[in-house]
């Protein structure tokens, strides 16, 4: 009894000090945000008429300073549609921007002890098989998708990050014009991720992801490996993905990939060349908008849907051209398939990136796609995207 009373007394006497420290944790919070506008025009999937949308939105986030190992974070996102003309509700190149309203996309508590931390609540996640939308990639949107998850991260092993997690809910993108709410992600999902940089110039990544379906016939899983090796100013990469999707006729899918990036040695030009090959079954990439950019041959606008088709070989090449403070990136790709209904798919495009001023970025993208087999209203797709953003 005396011991309990002494503990209570100690807590009461130290309460003012604790309050001061907690106040400091909030005073030293870091606030960040972004204001972004986007215009998108596309006849995705070969529609006879194009859809377009013009929207503005952004995010405002806060992360508290540490208080006895605890941190709290929150991110508020909002979007408003100025104009829209959408005839094809399945055109996700446009409908991913079809959001009007606001949502608290991040609201989490994180506790860190030595080299381990646990993060619980709504949060953005970026891993190969479980990923929110990625900036500068095909999955970029105004309102980023988010997960309600519990992630345990450990860094006890030098130069190694290990993550284990459970995902319960997902805030994605839908076609209702309202920002999507957090909904249960089937019957929950589990993942384990490892990243190791122990060997100089070599980065290894591995991940396992398992989605429990509402019924056992809806179960899906994927295993992913990636290596990146730096040779001078060049980076050589390889990837392998093995998936099992019970909702498909051919349940097993495999994806192989290789990529090289670096300077061309001519003026300040850079290059990217990439290859992906898949086997008989369509490849399941995991969950979240960002996983569409995991394949090395994912296109900057239309993503990685084409190279993950069954029995497909895809090659992509790009040139990076610096022009004063701007960057121009012309690129082209070809996907060969005798089995898929679309047949071969050819794509060409250009990205233009210009930092207008400190923290203000302008990006314009155009991508033209043609399909071999005439099964759609039009055998080509043109998509235009323009972004203007300010970060603070």
PDB file of N, CA and C in Angstrom, residues 214-283:
ATOM      1  N   UNK A 214     -13.013 -11.815 -48.390  1.00  0.00           N
ATOM      2  CA  UNK A 214     -14.238 -12.028 -47.612  1.00  0.00           C
ATOM      3  C   UNK A 214     -14.561 -13.520 -47.563  1.00  0.00           C
ATOM      4  N   UNK A 215     -14.314 -14.215 -48.684  1.00  0.00           N
ATOM      5  CA  UNK A 215     -14.383 -15.674 -48.724  1.00  0.00           C
ATOM      6  C   UNK A 215     -13.018 -16.192 -49.134  1.00  0.00           C
ATOM      7  N   UNK A 216     -12.790 -17.472 -48.934  1.00  0.00           N
ATOM      8  CA  UNK A 216     -11.475 -18.046 -49.271  1.00  0.00           C
ATOM      9  C   UNK A 216     -11.200 -17.974 -50.762  1.00  0.00           C
ATOM     10  N   UNK A 217     -12.252 -17.867 -51.581  1.00  0.00           N
ATOM     11  CA  UNK A 217     -12.063 -17.766 -53.032  1.00  0.00           C
ATOM     12  C   UNK A 217     -11.602 -16.379 -53.473  1.00  0.00           C
ATOM     13  N   UNK A 218     -11.526 -15.437 -52.527  1.00  0.00           N
ATOM     14  CA  UNK A 218     -11.082 -14.072 -52.838  1.00  0.00           C
ATOM     15  C   UNK A 218      -9.669 -13.794 -52.341  1.00  0.00           C
ATOM     16  N   UNK A 219      -9.010 -14.782 -51.790  1.00  0.00           N
ATOM     17  CA  UNK A 219      -7.676 -14.575 -51.226  1.00  0.00           C
ATOM     18  C   UNK A 219      -6.665 -14.230 -52.322  1.00  0.00           C
ATOM     19  N   UNK A 220      -5.700 -13.374 -51.952  1.00  0.00           N
ATOM     20  CA  UNK A 220      -4.630 -12.982 -52.866  1.00  0.00           C
ATOM     21  C   UNK A 220      -3.339 -12.827 -52.064  1.00  0.00           C
ATOM     22  N   UNK A 221      -2.208 -13.103 -52.708  1.00  0.00           N
ATOM     23  CA  UNK A 221      -0.928 -12.826 -52.055  1.00  0.00           C
ATOM     24  C   UNK A 221       0.133 -12.565 -53.106  1.00  0.00           C
ATOM     25  N   UNK A 222       1.206 -11.931 -52.686  1.00  0.00           N
ATOM     26  CA  UNK A 222       2.311 -11.613 -53.593  1.00  0.00           C
ATOM     27  C   UNK A 222       3.613 -11.579 -52.813  1.00  0.00           C
ATOM     28  N   UNK A 223       4.693 -11.985 -53.493  1.00  0.00           N
ATOM     29  CA  UNK A 223       6.039 -11.939 -52.941  1.00  0.00           C
ATOM     30  C   UNK A 223       6.917 -11.165 -53.913  1.00  0.00           C
ATOM     31  N   UNK A 224       7.736 -10.255 -53.379  1.00  0.00           N
ATOM     32  CA  UNK A 224       8.496  -9.348 -54.236  1.00  0.00           C
ATOM     33  C   UNK A 224       9.953  -9.280 -53.801  1.00  0.00           C
ATOM     34  N   UNK A 225      10.857  -9.240 -54.802  1.00  0.00           N
ATOM     35  CA  UNK A 225      12.285  -9.057 -54.560  1.00  0.00           C
ATOM     36  C   UNK A 225      12.820  -8.002 -55.529  1.00  0.00           C
ATOM     37  N   UNK A 226      13.729  -7.169 -55.032  1.00  0.00           N
ATOM     38  CA  UNK A 226      14.367  -6.169 -55.893  1.00  0.00           C
ATOM     39  C   UNK A 226      15.795  -5.931 -55.443  1.00  0.00           C
ATOM     40  N   UNK A 227      16.692  -5.810 -56.424  1.00  0.00           N
ATOM     41  CA  UNK A 227      18.080  -5.445 -56.147  1.00  0.00           C
ATOM     42  C   UNK A 227      18.444  -4.224 -56.973  1.00  0.00           C
ATOM     43  N   UNK A 228      19.200  -3.314 -56.372  1.00  0.00           N
ATOM     44  CA  UNK A 228      19.707  -2.131 -57.064  1.00  0.00           C
ATOM     45  C   UNK A 228      21.197  -2.037 -56.779  1.00  0.00           C
ATOM     46  N   UNK A 229      21.988  -2.008 -57.844  1.00  0.00           N
ATOM     47  CA  UNK A 229      23.439  -1.967 -57.686  1.00  0.00           C
ATOM     48  C   UNK A 229      23.997  -0.772 -58.450  1.00  0.00           C
ATOM     49  N   UNK A 230      24.766   0.065 -57.740  1.00  0.00           N
ATOM     50  CA  UNK A 230      25.354   1.252 -58.355  1.00  0.00           C
ATOM     51  C   UNK A 230      26.741   0.948 -58.887  1.00  0.00           C
ATOM     52  N   UNK A 231      26.935   1.260 -60.151  1.00  0.00           N
ATOM     53  CA  UNK A 231      28.238   1.113 -60.799  1.00  0.00           C
ATOM     54  C   UNK A 231      28.634   2.492 -61.307  1.00  0.00           C
ATOM     55  N   UNK A 232      29.485   3.185 -60.568  1.00  0.00           N
ATOM     56  CA  UNK A 232      29.792   4.561 -60.919  1.00  0.00           C
ATOM     57  C   UNK A 232      28.542   5.415 -60.793  1.00  0.00           C
ATOM     58  N   UNK A 233      28.178   6.108 -61.862  1.00  0.00           N
ATOM     59  CA  UNK A 233      26.972   6.936 -61.862  1.00  0.00           C
ATOM     60  C   UNK A 233      25.740   6.201 -62.393  1.00  0.00           C
ATOM     61  N   UNK A 234      25.905   4.924 -62.672  1.00  0.00           N
ATOM     62  CA  UNK A 234      24.813   4.138 -63.227  1.00  0.00           C
ATOM     63  C   UNK A 234      24.219   3.233 -62.149  1.00  0.00           C
ATOM     64  N   UNK A 235      22.924   2.917 -62.294  1.00  0.00           N
ATOM     65  CA  UNK A 235      22.254   2.001 -61.384  1.00  0.00           C
ATOM     66  C   UNK A 235      21.637   0.861 -62.191  1.00  0.00           C
ATOM     67  N   UNK A 236      21.996  -0.366 -61.829  1.00  0.00           N
ATOM     68  CA  UNK A 236      21.446  -1.556 -62.468  1.00  0.00           C
ATOM     69  C   UNK A 236      20.495  -2.227 -61.488  1.00  0.00           C
ATOM     70  N   UNK A 237      19.282  -2.524 -61.951  1.00  0.00           N
ATOM     71  CA  UNK A 237      18.253  -3.051 -61.062  1.00  0.00           C
ATOM     72  C   UNK A 237      17.610  -4.304 -61.648  1.00  0.00           C
ATOM     73  N   UNK A 238      17.140  -5.168 -60.741  1.00  0.00           N
ATOM     74  CA  UNK A 238      16.391  -6.358 -61.140  1.00  0.00           C
ATOM     75  C   UNK A 238      15.225  -6.536 -60.177  1.00  0.00           C
ATOM     76  N   UNK A 239      14.118  -7.076 -60.670  1.00  0.00           N
ATOM     77  CA  UNK A 239      12.955  -7.319 -59.827  1.00  0.00           C
ATOM     78  C   UNK A 239      12.297  -8.637 -60.199  1.00  0.00           C
ATOM     79  N   UNK A 240      11.644  -9.232 -59.202  1.00  0.00           N
ATOM     80  CA  UNK A 240      10.877 -10.462 -59.413  1.00  0.00           C
ATOM     81  C   UNK A 240       9.650 -10.421 -58.520  1.00  0.00           C
ATOM     82  N   UNK A 241       8.490 -10.731 -59.088  1.00  0.00           N
ATOM     83  CA  UNK A 241       7.244 -10.737 -58.328  1.00  0.00           C
ATOM     84  C   UNK A 241       6.493 -12.026 -58.637  1.00  0.00           C
ATOM     85  N   UNK A 242       6.076 -12.709 -57.583  1.00  0.00           N
ATOM     86  CA  UNK A 242       5.289 -13.937 -57.715  1.00  0.00           C
ATOM     87  C   UNK A 242       3.962 -13.723 -56.997  1.00  0.00           C
ATOM     88  N   UNK A 243       2.851 -13.907 -57.699  1.00  0.00           N
ATOM     89  CA  UNK A 243       1.543 -13.636 -57.091  1.00  0.00           C
ATOM     90  C   UNK A 243       0.599 -14.818 -57.254  1.00  0.00           C
ATOM     91  N   UNK A 244      -0.382 -14.864 -56.360  1.00  0.00           N
ATOM     92  CA  UNK A 244      -1.422 -15.892 -56.402  1.00  0.00           C
ATOM     93  C   UNK A 244      -2.755 -15.212 -56.133  1.00  0.00           C
ATOM     94  N   UNK A 245      -3.663 -15.288 -57.097  1.00  0.00           N
ATOM     95  CA  UNK A 245      -4.937 -14.582 -57.038  1.00  0.00           C
ATOM     96  C   UNK A 245      -6.065 -15.561 -57.338  1.00  0.00           C
ATOM     97  N   UNK A 246      -6.812 -15.938 -56.305  1.00  0.00           N
ATOM     98  CA  UNK A 246      -7.866 -16.938 -56.466  1.00  0.00           C
ATOM     99  C   UNK A 246      -9.054 -16.439 -57.283  1.00  0.00           C
ATOM    100  N   UNK A 247      -9.144 -15.128 -57.502  1.00  0.00           N
ATOM    101  CA  UNK A 247     -10.277 -14.592 -58.259  1.00  0.00           C
ATOM    102  C   UNK A 247     -10.074 -14.730 -59.768  1.00  0.00           C
ATOM    103  N   UNK A 248      -8.877 -15.151 -60.204  1.00  0.00           N
ATOM    104  CA  UNK A 248      -8.581 -15.272 -61.625  1.00  0.00           C
ATOM    105  C   UNK A 248      -8.591 -16.728 -62.067  1.00  0.00           C
ATOM    106  N   UNK A 249      -8.819 -16.937 -63.371  1.00  0.00           N
ATOM    107  CA  UNK A 249      -8.788 -18.282 -63.936  1.00  0.00           C
ATOM    108  C   UNK A 249      -7.386 -18.856 -63.819  1.00  0.00           C
ATOM    109  N   UNK A 250      -6.390 -18.097 -64.314  1.00  0.00           N
ATOM    110  CA  UNK A 250      -4.988 -18.474 -64.131  1.00  0.00           C
ATOM    111  C   UNK A 250      -4.498 -17.791 -62.861  1.00  0.00           C
ATOM    112  N   UNK A 251      -4.507 -18.521 -61.767  1.00  0.00           N
ATOM    113  CA  UNK A 251      -4.313 -17.913 -60.451  1.00  0.00           C
ATOM    114  C   UNK A 251      -2.879 -17.432 -60.208  1.00  0.00           C
ATOM    115  N   UNK A 252      -1.904 -18.110 -60.804  1.00  0.00           N
ATOM    116  CA  UNK A 252      -0.514 -17.768 -60.550  1.00  0.00           C
ATOM    117  C   UNK A 252       0.010 -16.773 -61.581  1.00  0.00           C
ATOM    118  N   UNK A 253       0.726 -15.779 -61.116  1.00  0.00           N
ATOM    119  CA  UNK A 253       1.339 -14.809 -62.008  1.00  0.00           C
ATOM    120  C   UNK A 253       2.769 -14.530 -61.589  1.00  0.00           C
ATOM    121  N   UNK A 254       3.627 -14.298 -62.556  1.00  0.00           N
ATOM    122  CA  UNK A 254       5.020 -13.964 -62.266  1.00  0.00           C
ATOM    123  C   UNK A 254       5.461 -12.792 -63.143  1.00  0.00           C
ATOM    124  N   UNK A 255       6.286 -11.936 -62.561  1.00  0.00           N
ATOM    125  CA  UNK A 255       6.816 -10.786 -63.285  1.00  0.00           C
ATOM    126  C   UNK A 255       8.320 -10.712 -63.065  1.00  0.00           C
ATOM    127  N   UNK A 256       9.082 -10.630 -64.163  1.00  0.00           N
ATOM    128  CA  UNK A 256      10.522 -10.460 -64.108  1.00  0.00           C
ATOM    129  C   UNK A 256      10.856  -9.074 -64.657  1.00  0.00           C
ATOM    130  N   UNK A 257      11.901  -8.463 -64.137  1.00  0.00           N
ATOM    131  CA  UNK A 257      12.235  -7.137 -64.641  1.00  0.00           C
ATOM    132  C   UNK A 257      13.707  -6.802 -64.513  1.00  0.00           C
ATOM    133  N   UNK A 258      14.172  -5.928 -65.408  1.00  0.00           N
ATOM    134  CA  UNK A 258      15.540  -5.404 -65.358  1.00  0.00           C
ATOM    135  C   UNK A 258      15.512  -3.951 -65.785  1.00  0.00           C
ATOM    136  N   UNK A 259      16.392  -3.152 -65.204  1.00  0.00           N
ATOM    137  CA  UNK A 259      16.388  -1.716 -65.500  1.00  0.00           C
ATOM    138  C   UNK A 259      17.795  -1.153 -65.346  1.00  0.00           C
ATOM    139  N   UNK A 260      18.118  -0.158 -66.166  1.00  0.00           N
ATOM    140  CA  UNK A 260      19.389   0.558 -66.048  1.00  0.00           C
ATOM    141  C   UNK A 260      19.114   2.049 -66.191  1.00  0.00           C
ATOM    142  N   UNK A 261      19.730   2.851 -65.331  1.00  0.00           N
ATOM    143  CA  UNK A 261      19.596   4.306 -65.398  1.00  0.00           C
ATOM    144  C   UNK A 261      20.950   4.948 -65.171  1.00  0.00           C
ATOM    145  N   UNK A 262      21.112   6.178 -65.685  1.00  0.00           N
ATOM    146  CA  UNK A 262      22.361   6.889 -65.473  1.00  0.00           C
ATOM    147  C   UNK A 262      22.597   7.933 -66.536  1.00  0.00           C
ATOM    148  N   UNK A 263      23.781   8.550 -66.543  1.00  0.00           N
ATOM    149  CA  UNK A 263      24.112   9.562 -67.555  1.00  0.00           C
ATOM    150  C   UNK A 263      24.524   8.890 -68.864  1.00  0.00           C
ATOM    151  N   UNK A 264      24.172   9.541 -69.968  1.00  0.00           N
ATOM    152  CA  UNK A 264      24.538   9.017 -71.283  1.00  0.00           C
ATOM    153  C   UNK A 264      25.993   9.293 -71.633  1.00  0.00           C
ATOM    154  N   UNK A 265      26.587  10.267 -70.994  1.00  0.00           N
ATOM    155  CA  UNK A 265      27.946  10.655 -71.339  1.00  0.00           C
ATOM    156  C   UNK A 265      27.990  11.653 -72.478  1.00  0.00           C
ATOM    157  N   UNK A 266      26.833  12.138 -72.889  1.00  0.00           N
ATOM    158  CA  UNK A 266      26.720  13.152 -73.934  1.00  0.00           C
ATOM    159  C   UNK A 266      26.061  14.375 -73.314  1.00  0.00           C
ATOM    160  N   UNK A 267      26.767  15.465 -73.241  1.00  0.00           N
ATOM    161  CA  UNK A 267      26.265  16.685 -72.614  1.00  0.00           C
ATOM    162  C   UNK A 267      25.780  16.332 -71.208  1.00  0.00           C
ATOM    163  N   UNK A 268      24.582  16.710 -70.828  1.00  0.00           N
ATOM    164  CA  UNK A 268      24.047  16.360 -69.519  1.00  0.00           C
ATOM    165  C   UNK A 268      22.871  15.384 -69.636  1.00  0.00           C
ATOM    166  N   UNK A 269      22.819  14.673 -70.739  1.00  0.00           N
ATOM    167  CA  UNK A 269      21.696  13.772 -70.986  1.00  0.00           C
ATOM    168  C   UNK A 269      21.751  12.556 -70.065  1.00  0.00           C
ATOM    169  N   UNK A 270      20.560  12.078 -69.674  1.00  0.00           N
ATOM    170  CA  UNK A 270      20.443  10.857 -68.903  1.00  0.00           C
ATOM    171  C   UNK A 270      19.597   9.848 -69.646  1.00  0.00           C
ATOM    172  N   UNK A 271      19.567   8.623 -69.160  1.00  0.00           N
ATOM    173  CA  UNK A 271      18.808   7.584 -69.849  1.00  0.00           C
ATOM    174  C   UNK A 271      18.126   6.649 -68.863  1.00  0.00           C
ATOM    175  N   UNK A 272      17.114   5.949 -69.342  1.00  0.00           N
ATOM    176  CA  UNK A 272      16.477   4.843 -68.641  1.00  0.00           C
ATOM    177  C   UNK A 272      16.080   3.804 -69.670  1.00  0.00           C
ATOM    178  N   UNK A 273      16.453   2.561 -69.439  1.00  0.00           N
ATOM    179  CA  UNK A 273      15.968   1.443 -70.249  1.00  0.00           C
ATOM    180  C   UNK A 273      15.456   0.380 -69.287  1.00  0.00           C
ATOM    181  N   UNK A 274      14.325  -0.253 -69.621  1.00  0.00           N
ATOM    182  CA  UNK A 274      13.724  -1.216 -68.711  1.00  0.00           C
ATOM    183  C   UNK A 274      13.025  -2.320 -69.492  1.00  0.00           C
ATOM    184  N   UNK A 275      12.956  -3.472 -68.840  1.00  0.00           N
ATOM    185  CA  UNK A 275      12.274  -4.637 -69.426  1.00  0.00           C
ATOM    186  C   UNK A 275      11.456  -5.330 -68.350  1.00  0.00           C
ATOM    187  N   UNK A 276      10.253  -5.795 -68.720  1.00  0.00           N
ATOM    188  CA  UNK A 276       9.443  -6.668 -67.872  1.00  0.00           C
ATOM    189  C   UNK A 276       8.898  -7.816 -68.697  1.00  0.00           C
ATOM    190  N   UNK A 277       8.903  -9.001 -68.121  1.00  0.00           N
ATOM    191  CA  UNK A 277       8.290 -10.164 -68.742  1.00  0.00           C
ATOM    192  C   UNK A 277       7.377 -10.846 -67.746  1.00  0.00           C
ATOM    193  N   UNK A 278       6.210 -11.302 -68.210  1.00  0.00           N
ATOM    194  CA  UNK A 278       5.263 -11.977 -67.327  1.00  0.00           C
ATOM    195  C   UNK A 278       4.945 -13.370 -67.871  1.00  0.00           C
ATOM    196  N   UNK A 279       4.423 -14.226 -66.982  1.00  0.00           N
ATOM    197  CA  UNK A 279       4.075 -15.590 -67.369  1.00  0.00           C
ATOM    198  C   UNK A 279       2.567 -15.696 -67.628  1.00  0.00           C
ATOM    199  N   UNK A 280       2.024 -16.901 -67.602  1.00  0.00           N
ATOM    200  CA  UNK A 280       0.664 -17.153 -68.084  1.00  0.00           C
ATOM    201  C   UNK A 280      -0.435 -16.398 -67.347  1.00  0.00           C
ATOM    202  N   UNK A 281      -0.314 -16.226 -66.043  1.00  0.00           N
ATOM    203  CA  UNK A 281      -1.374 -15.561 -65.301  1.00  0.00           C
ATOM    204  C   UNK A 281      -1.142 -14.070 -65.153  1.00  0.00           C
ATOM    205  N   UNK A 282      -2.235 -13.286 -65.067  1.00  0.00           N
ATOM    206  CA  UNK A 282      -2.092 -11.851 -64.822  1.00  0.00           C
ATOM    207  C   UNK A 282      -1.499 -11.629 -63.442  1.00  0.00           C
ATOM    208  N   UNK A 283      -0.620 -10.651 -63.325  1.00  0.00           N
ATOM    209  CA  UNK A 283       0.140 -10.435 -62.095  1.00  0.00           C
ATOM    210  C   UNK A 283      -0.657  -9.551 -61.130  1.00  0.00           C
TER     211      UNK A 283
END
